[in-house]
Amino acid sequence: GIGLPAAIALGAMVAPPDPVAVESVAGRVHMPRRLLTTLQSEGLFNDAAAIVIFQAAAAATVAGTELGGGVVLQFLLGAAIAVALGIAAGWLTKVVTRFVDSLVARSAITLVVPFAVYILAEQVHASGVVAVVVTALEIKRRARPADAAERITRTAFWDVVEMLATGLAFGLMGLEMRTVIEEEGPAVFGFIGTAVVVCVIVVAVRSGWMSLAMYFGRRREGPLPPTSWKDVLILSWCGMRGLATLALALSLPATLASGEEFQARHEIIVVACAVLLATLVLPGLTLPWLMKVLRATATGQEEREAALVLASRAQEAAVAALQDADVIKDLPEEKLDVVRVRMKRLRADLMGAVPAGPKRQKRDEDRELVIAVQTIALAAARQEVLDARNEPDTDPEVADRVLRQLDLRTMMMPD
């Protein structure tokens, strides 16, 4: 009774899983990295697709029109423009940040750029969401080995922003639900039946989709998860909804272009909250039990072995860079021996805890040369790990962990 465009908007609203919610639970139950990577990857693309579909459906509902072939063509054209705009914005951002010395200023640029790219894309009638996603991917692709301090600062900054945004969204949804209950009164209980049906459909569709993914994945060489019914069950159970569903529900317009109220808006919001409750609370509480029953908990041995391979490659690249560097010709032999020993311990440092800070040394004329040599070696090691990260057989999460250790080691070098 709400019309096809509004129904599509509701479907897009409750569709995208939240990888952040999954990660918060998966870390405690030691979920295998290959499954967690799959959840993270699908979350990135599902969020963008859901937001774009929701925008088109909500706009059609407000205008009182139907979705047709023209909307699909407009979306494809807008997506193509958005991709080009995102690549250009990512390139321009990296060029500009190279001329900015302040870490705080560079982090601030990464906060401003997404909003600027979104507004620009919407002005040229392209997909702002797709443009922002492509911009982020392009910025990360163009990361330089020398940006160690920036990566650590930016990661900490965005972790805080993400937590605040999620908390704010849940708080606003609570206020919205209070308004719905006050205005609807006892009639709100009539929405429960529809909410239950939608929750069942959401779970069933995800389970069916994962089953199809397993069937077609087995027919390809080097299949990605899910590869077994155990994987299907775990990935289906991890379809937790979160921030994207909240944001879309809160952005649902209150009135149409004609001035009339958005039909069944309160019911749609109740359904979105029900899907959040059913897919977030229940799976989150029972996932540890499910992983234990299926005996799917990872021991971490594979990740440690993969990290050891990357650490060894980083150490070899660092030692090779020392042999080829011209600056070592001006370094006394005793100082050079110290640097060589440190680089040969690099693999152990990357596999262990955070390296200890450097001991206080007497400032002398060779100090700058020692630092320069170590910088060259660590940059070569970081570049080797970055190259390995793009290889198909490398786990990106393991590579990022080794990179963080290299970044910390670089930041702890004396000034």
Tab-separated table of N, CA and C in Angstrom, residues 8-125:
chain	number	residue	atom	x	y	z
A	8	ILE	N	10.900	0.144	-2.710
A	8	ILE	CA	12.310	-0.012	-3.099
A	8	ILE	C	13.207	0.773	-2.144
A	9	ALA	N	12.742	1.954	-1.723
A	9	ALA	CA	13.516	2.733	-0.750
A	9	ALA	C	13.661	1.967	0.558
A	10	LEU	N	12.587	1.318	1.000
A	10	LEU	CA	12.650	0.509	2.218
A	10	LEU	C	13.612	-0.660	2.039
A	11	GLY	N	13.566	-1.315	0.876
A	11	GLY	CA	14.475	-2.428	0.616
A	11	GLY	C	15.929	-1.994	0.638
A	12	ALA	N	16.209	-0.841	0.019
A	12	ALA	CA	17.586	-0.335	0.026
A	12	ALA	C	18.021	0.061	1.429
A	13	MET	N	17.057	0.524	2.231
A	13	MET	CA	17.358	0.969	3.587
A	13	MET	C	17.818	-0.184	4.478
A	14	VAL	N	17.169	-1.333	4.364
A	14	VAL	CA	17.465	-2.455	5.265
A	14	VAL	C	18.431	-3.460	4.643
A	15	ALA	N	18.958	-3.159	3.455
A	15	ALA	CA	19.776	-4.141	2.742
A	15	ALA	C	21.235	-4.196	3.181
A	16	PRO	N	21.949	-3.059	3.326
A	16	PRO	CA	23.411	-3.143	3.466
A	16	PRO	C	23.867	-3.576	4.851
A	17	PRO	N	24.661	-4.648	4.959
A	17	PRO	CA	25.262	-5.035	6.243
A	17	PRO	C	26.318	-4.024	6.662
A	18	ASP	N	26.598	-3.986	7.949
A	18	ASP	CA	27.563	-3.038	8.499
A	18	ASP	C	28.825	-3.789	8.911
A	19	PRO	N	29.939	-3.645	8.168
A	19	PRO	CA	31.162	-4.372	8.525
A	19	PRO	C	31.742	-3.943	9.861
A	20	VAL	N	31.482	-2.701	10.279
A	20	VAL	CA	32.002	-2.232	11.569
A	20	VAL	C	31.368	-3.017	12.709
A	21	ALA	N	30.054	-3.249	12.597
A	21	ALA	CA	29.374	-4.031	13.632
A	21	ALA	C	29.911	-5.457	13.678
A	22	VAL	N	30.180	-6.013	12.499
A	22	VAL	CA	30.708	-7.377	12.446
A	22	VAL	C	32.104	-7.438	13.050
A	23	GLU	N	32.955	-6.461	12.727
A	23	GLU	CA	34.329	-6.463	13.218
A	23	GLU	C	34.375	-6.383	14.744
A	24	SER	N	33.450	-5.623	15.333
A	24	SER	CA	33.450	-5.480	16.779
A	24	SER	C	33.169	-6.801	17.476
A	25	VAL	N	32.443	-7.703	16.810
A	25	VAL	CA	32.143	-9.015	17.384
A	25	VAL	C	33.148	-10.055	16.911
A	26	ALA	N	33.531	-9.981	15.629
A	26	ALA	CA	34.401	-11.007	15.044
A	26	ALA	C	35.774	-11.033	15.700
A	27	GLY	N	36.263	-9.866	16.163
A	27	GLY	CA	37.571	-9.848	16.796
A	27	GLY	C	37.617	-10.673	18.074
A	28	ARG	N	36.518	-10.697	18.812
A	28	ARG	CA	36.488	-11.439	20.073
A	28	ARG	C	36.341	-12.940	19.857
A	29	VAL	N	35.738	-13.334	18.733
A	29	VAL	CA	35.522	-14.767	18.495
A	29	VAL	C	36.584	-15.349	17.571
A	30	HIS	N	37.572	-14.516	17.154
A	30	HIS	CA	38.670	-14.977	16.291
A	30	HIS	C	38.133	-15.567	14.983
A	31	MET	N	37.305	-14.781	14.301
A	31	MET	CA	36.779	-15.215	13.010
A	31	MET	C	37.916	-15.315	11.990
A	32	PRO	N	37.920	-16.347	11.145
A	32	PRO	CA	38.967	-16.470	10.123
A	32	PRO	C	39.055	-15.211	9.269
A	33	ARG	N	40.285	-14.812	8.978
A	33	ARG	CA	40.512	-13.568	8.251
A	33	ARG	C	39.859	-13.563	6.875
A	34	ARG	N	39.816	-14.694	6.203
A	34	ARG	CA	39.235	-14.733	4.857
A	34	ARG	C	37.746	-14.395	4.895
A	35	LEU	N	37.050	-14.801	5.955
A	35	LEU	CA	35.629	-14.470	6.074
A	35	LEU	C	35.440	-13.000	6.435
A	36	LEU	N	36.273	-12.501	7.332
A	36	LEU	CA	36.157	-11.103	7.728
A	36	LEU	C	36.471	-10.167	6.567
A	37	THR	N	37.450	-10.536	5.742
A	37	THR	CA	37.770	-9.738	4.563
A	37	THR	C	36.603	-9.690	3.591
A	38	THR	N	35.915	-10.816	3.421
A	38	THR	CA	34.735	-10.852	2.560
A	38	THR	C	33.656	-9.914	3.079
A	39	LEU	N	33.430	-9.921	4.381
A	39	LEU	CA	32.416	-9.050	4.975
A	39	LEU	C	32.787	-7.576	4.811
A	40	GLN	N	34.064	-7.257	4.967
A	40	GLN	CA	34.507	-5.875	4.803
A	40	GLN	C	34.351	-5.407	3.363
A	41	SER	N	34.692	-6.277	2.413
A	41	SER	CA	34.609	-5.911	0.999
A	41	SER	C	33.172	-5.683	0.570
A	42	GLU	N	32.273	-6.583	0.956
A	42	GLU	CA	30.883	-6.424	0.556
A	42	GLU	C	30.263	-5.201	1.217
A	43	GLY	N	30.708	-4.873	2.442
A	43	GLY	CA	30.168	-3.705	3.112
A	43	GLY	C	30.461	-2.423	2.362
A	44	LEU	N	31.662	-2.303	1.801
A	44	LEU	CA	32.045	-1.104	1.065
A	44	LEU	C	31.147	-0.876	-0.145
A	45	PHE	N	30.940	-1.922	-0.940
A	45	PHE	CA	30.160	-1.767	-2.174
A	45	PHE	C	28.659	-1.759	-1.904
A	46	ASN	N	28.206	-2.527	-0.913
A	46	ASN	CA	26.776	-2.556	-0.621
A	46	ASN	C	26.282	-1.226	-0.086
A	47	ASP	N	27.081	-0.557	0.731
A	47	ASP	CA	26.680	0.747	1.248
A	47	ASP	C	26.460	1.740	0.109
A	48	ALA	N	27.425	1.798	-0.808
A	48	ALA	CA	27.311	2.741	-1.926
A	48	ALA	C	26.106	2.416	-2.800
A	49	ALA	N	25.918	1.135	-3.134
A	49	ALA	CA	24.792	0.750	-3.983
A	49	ALA	C	23.459	1.046	-3.299
A	50	ALA	N	23.356	0.735	-2.005
A	50	ALA	CA	22.105	0.951	-1.284
A	50	ALA	C	21.749	2.434	-1.205
A	51	ILE	N	22.744	3.277	-0.951
A	51	ILE	CA	22.477	4.710	-0.834
A	51	ILE	C	22.021	5.282	-2.165
A	52	VAL	N	22.675	4.877	-3.255
A	52	VAL	CA	22.296	5.376	-4.573
A	52	VAL	C	20.871	4.935	-4.936
A	53	ILE	N	20.555	3.658	-4.705
A	53	ILE	CA	19.212	3.161	-5.002
A	53	ILE	C	18.175	3.865	-4.130
A	54	PHE	N	18.508	4.059	-2.854
A	54	PHE	CA	17.582	4.750	-1.955
A	54	PHE	C	17.313	6.175	-2.433
A	55	GLN	N	18.363	6.877	-2.843
A	55	GLN	CA	18.185	8.256	-3.310
A	55	GLN	C	17.243	8.318	-4.508
A	56	ALA	N	17.430	7.410	-5.468
A	56	ALA	CA	16.575	7.405	-6.655
A	56	ALA	C	15.135	7.061	-6.287
A	57	ALA	N	14.941	6.063	-5.428
A	57	ALA	CA	13.595	5.647	-5.049
A	57	ALA	C	12.900	6.711	-4.209
A	58	ALA	N	13.626	7.314	-3.270
A	58	ALA	CA	13.029	8.354	-2.439
A	58	ALA	C	12.659	9.579	-3.268
A	59	ALA	N	13.531	9.933	-4.223
A	59	ALA	CA	13.228	11.076	-5.091
A	59	ALA	C	11.983	10.810	-5.934
A	60	ALA	N	11.838	9.589	-6.443
A	60	ALA	CA	10.650	9.246	-7.226
A	60	ALA	C	9.392	9.269	-6.357
A	61	THR	N	9.502	8.838	-5.115
A	61	THR	CA	8.359	8.865	-4.208
A	61	THR	C	7.934	10.295	-3.905
A	62	VAL	N	8.884	11.155	-3.620
A	62	VAL	CA	8.581	12.545	-3.306
A	62	VAL	C	7.960	13.254	-4.500
A	63	ALA	N	8.489	12.973	-5.701
A	63	ALA	CA	7.967	13.623	-6.909
A	63	ALA	C	6.675	12.989	-7.406
A	64	GLY	N	6.322	11.805	-6.907
A	64	GLY	CA	5.104	11.134	-7.343
A	64	GLY	C	5.241	10.474	-8.687
A	65	THR	N	6.449	10.095	-9.084
A	65	THR	CA	6.686	9.442	-10.369
A	65	THR	C	7.067	7.985	-10.146
A	66	GLU	N	7.174	7.237	-11.240
A	66	GLU	CA	7.552	5.828	-11.181
A	66	GLU	C	8.997	5.648	-11.627
A	67	LEU	N	9.608	4.584	-11.166
A	67	LEU	CA	10.968	4.253	-11.595
A	67	LEU	C	10.919	3.515	-12.930
A	68	GLY	N	11.705	3.981	-13.889
A	68	GLY	CA	11.706	3.365	-15.205
A	68	GLY	C	13.112	3.211	-15.749
A	69	GLY	N	13.192	2.896	-17.045
A	69	GLY	CA	14.484	2.709	-17.679
A	69	GLY	C	15.326	3.959	-17.682
A	70	GLY	N	14.677	5.117	-17.718
A	70	GLY	CA	15.420	6.366	-17.710
A	70	GLY	C	16.228	6.555	-16.446
A	71	VAL	N	15.697	6.066	-15.327
A	71	VAL	CA	16.413	6.180	-14.066
A	71	VAL	C	17.684	5.322	-14.090
A	72	VAL	N	17.579	4.115	-14.675
A	72	VAL	CA	18.736	3.230	-14.774
A	72	VAL	C	19.820	3.863	-15.641
A	73	LEU	N	19.412	4.420	-16.788
A	73	LEU	CA	20.375	5.065	-17.679
A	73	LEU	C	21.023	6.268	-16.995
A	74	GLN	N	20.215	7.037	-16.279
A	74	GLN	CA	20.735	8.195	-15.565
A	74	GLN	C	21.728	7.764	-14.483
A	75	PHE	N	21.432	6.647	-13.815
A	75	PHE	CA	22.341	6.148	-12.783
A	75	PHE	C	23.673	5.720	-13.388
A	76	LEU	N	23.647	4.992	-14.521
A	76	LEU	CA	24.884	4.532	-15.144
A	76	LEU	C	25.736	5.714	-15.595
A	77	LEU	N	25.088	6.719	-16.183
A	77	LEU	CA	25.825	7.905	-16.624
A	77	LEU	C	26.394	8.659	-15.419
A	78	GLY	N	25.572	8.795	-14.374
A	78	GLY	CA	26.043	9.487	-13.177
A	78	GLY	C	27.183	8.746	-12.497
A	79	ALA	N	27.113	7.398	-12.517
A	79	ALA	CA	28.182	6.609	-11.896
A	79	ALA	C	29.488	6.769	-12.668
A	80	ALA	N	29.404	6.783	-14.017
A	80	ALA	CA	30.608	6.950	-14.832
A	80	ALA	C	31.260	8.303	-14.561
A	81	ILE	N	30.445	9.359	-14.489
A	81	ILE	CA	30.986	10.691	-14.193
A	81	ILE	C	31.581	10.716	-12.788
A	82	ALA	N	30.901	10.047	-11.849
A	82	ALA	CA	31.378	10.027	-10.468
A	82	ALA	C	32.722	9.322	-10.345
A	83	VAL	N	32.921	8.232	-11.088
A	83	VAL	CA	34.197	7.522	-11.058
A	83	VAL	C	35.320	8.424	-11.563
A	84	ALA	N	35.078	9.104	-12.680
A	84	ALA	CA	36.094	10.009	-13.217
A	84	ALA	C	36.389	11.144	-12.240
A	85	LEU	N	35.337	11.674	-11.629
A	85	LEU	CA	35.517	12.761	-10.663
A	85	LEU	C	36.269	12.278	-9.433
A	86	GLY	N	35.963	11.061	-8.970
A	86	GLY	CA	36.644	10.518	-7.800
A	86	GLY	C	38.132	10.298	-8.048
A	87	ILE	N	38.475	9.778	-9.225
A	87	ILE	CA	39.892	9.564	-9.559
A	87	ILE	C	40.636	10.893	-9.609
A	88	ALA	N	40.008	11.895	-10.232
A	88	ALA	CA	40.644	13.213	-10.312
A	88	ALA	C	40.797	13.836	-8.930
A	89	ALA	N	39.780	13.698	-8.080
A	89	ALA	CA	39.842	14.275	-6.744
A	89	ALA	C	40.904	13.578	-5.891
A	90	GLY	N	41.018	12.245	-6.029
A	90	GLY	CA	42.046	11.521	-5.294
A	90	GLY	C	43.444	11.956	-5.697
A	91	TRP	N	43.656	12.114	-7.002
A	91	TRP	CA	44.967	12.566	-7.495
A	91	TRP	C	45.270	13.976	-6.998
A	92	LEU	N	44.291	14.871	-7.095
A	92	LEU	CA	44.503	16.263	-6.670
A	92	LEU	C	44.770	16.342	-5.168
A	93	THR	N	44.077	15.521	-4.387
A	93	THR	CA	44.284	15.531	-2.934
A	93	THR	C	45.711	15.140	-2.581
A	94	LYS	N	46.232	14.103	-3.219
A	94	LYS	CA	47.600	13.681	-2.927
A	94	LYS	C	48.613	14.732	-3.371
A	95	VAL	N	48.341	15.425	-4.472
A	95	VAL	CA	49.253	16.482	-4.920
A	95	VAL	C	49.276	17.625	-3.917
A	96	VAL	N	48.094	18.017	-3.447
A	96	VAL	CA	48.006	19.147	-2.510
A	96	VAL	C	48.656	18.800	-1.171
A	97	THR	N	48.400	17.599	-0.653
A	97	THR	CA	48.925	17.237	0.663
A	97	THR	C	50.448	17.132	0.689
A	98	ARG	N	51.069	16.949	-0.471
A	98	ARG	CA	52.533	16.886	-0.506
A	98	ARG	C	53.166	18.233	-0.213
A	99	PHE	N	52.387	19.313	-0.367
A	99	PHE	CA	52.909	20.644	-0.090
A	99	PHE	C	52.510	21.140	1.297
A	100	VAL	N	51.832	20.287	2.066
A	100	VAL	CA	51.401	20.654	3.425
A	100	VAL	C	52.256	19.886	4.422
A	101	ASP	N	52.942	20.600	5.305
A	101	ASP	CA	53.846	19.970	6.252
A	101	ASP	C	53.141	19.517	7.528
A	102	SER	N	52.070	20.171	7.903
A	102	SER	CA	51.398	19.887	9.172
A	102	SER	C	50.570	18.603	9.082
A	103	LEU	N	50.779	17.686	10.048
A	103	LEU	CA	49.977	16.470	10.101
A	103	LEU	C	48.515	16.784	10.361
A	104	VAL	N	48.269	17.770	11.228
A	104	VAL	CA	46.896	18.150	11.545
A	104	VAL	C	46.186	18.685	10.296
A	105	ALA	N	46.888	19.496	9.531
A	105	ALA	CA	46.289	20.063	8.320
A	105	ALA	C	45.992	18.978	7.291
A	106	ARG	N	46.898	18.000	7.150
A	106	ARG	CA	46.657	16.926	6.191
A	106	ARG	C	45.478	16.065	6.624
A	107	SER	N	45.336	15.825	7.925
A	107	SER	CA	44.179	15.080	8.409
A	107	SER	C	42.888	15.870	8.180
A	108	ALA	N	42.974	17.195	8.359
A	108	ALA	CA	41.798	18.034	8.117
A	108	ALA	C	41.386	17.994	6.650
A	109	ILE	N	42.358	17.898	5.757
A	109	ILE	CA	42.031	17.811	4.324
A	109	ILE	C	41.232	16.550	4.036
A	110	THR	N	41.602	15.442	4.666
A	110	THR	CA	40.851	14.203	4.439
A	110	THR	C	39.439	14.288	4.997
A	111	LEU	N	39.181	15.215	5.911
A	111	LEU	CA	37.821	15.412	6.414
A	111	LEU	C	37.005	16.288	5.473
A	112	VAL	N	37.656	17.263	4.853
A	112	VAL	CA	36.946	18.200	3.979
A	112	VAL	C	36.688	17.597	2.602
A	113	VAL	N	37.653	16.837	2.090
A	113	VAL	CA	37.568	16.334	0.717
A	113	VAL	C	36.287	15.536	0.440
A	114	PRO	N	35.870	14.584	1.300
A	114	PRO	CA	34.650	13.829	0.985
A	114	PRO	C	33.422	14.710	0.800
A	115	PHE	N	33.268	15.724	1.659
A	115	PHE	CA	32.114	16.610	1.521
A	115	PHE	C	32.213	17.447	0.245
A	116	ALA	N	33.414	17.920	-0.062
A	116	ALA	CA	33.598	18.734	-1.273
A	116	ALA	C	33.322	17.910	-2.534
A	117	VAL	N	33.833	16.675	-2.555
A	117	VAL	CA	33.612	15.816	-3.720
A	117	VAL	C	32.135	15.468	-3.861
A	118	TYR	N	31.471	15.188	-2.741
A	118	TYR	CA	30.039	14.855	-2.795
A	118	TYR	C	29.233	16.019	-3.356
A	119	ILE	N	29.485	17.230	-2.846
A	119	ILE	CA	28.734	18.404	-3.315
A	119	ILE	C	28.991	18.656	-4.793
A	120	LEU	N	30.261	18.552	-5.219
A	120	LEU	CA	30.601	18.779	-6.622
A	120	LEU	C	29.922	17.750	-7.522
A	121	ALA	N	29.928	16.482	-7.110
A	121	ALA	CA	29.294	15.444	-7.919
A	121	ALA	C	27.793	15.671	-8.039
A	122	GLU	N	27.157	16.058	-6.946
A	122	GLU	CA	25.718	16.309	-7.002
A	122	GLU	C	25.401	17.512	-7.890
A	123	GLN	N	26.289	18.495	-7.935
A	123	GLN	CA	26.065	19.675	-8.772
A	123	GLN	C	26.098	19.338	-10.258
A	124	VAL	N	26.881	18.334	-10.629
A	124	VAL	CA	26.952	17.932	-12.048
A	124	VAL	C	26.058	16.724	-12.310
A	125	HIS	N	25.123	16.452	-11.369
A	125	HIS	CA	24.129	15.380	-11.518
A	125	HIS	C	24.782	13.991	-11.632
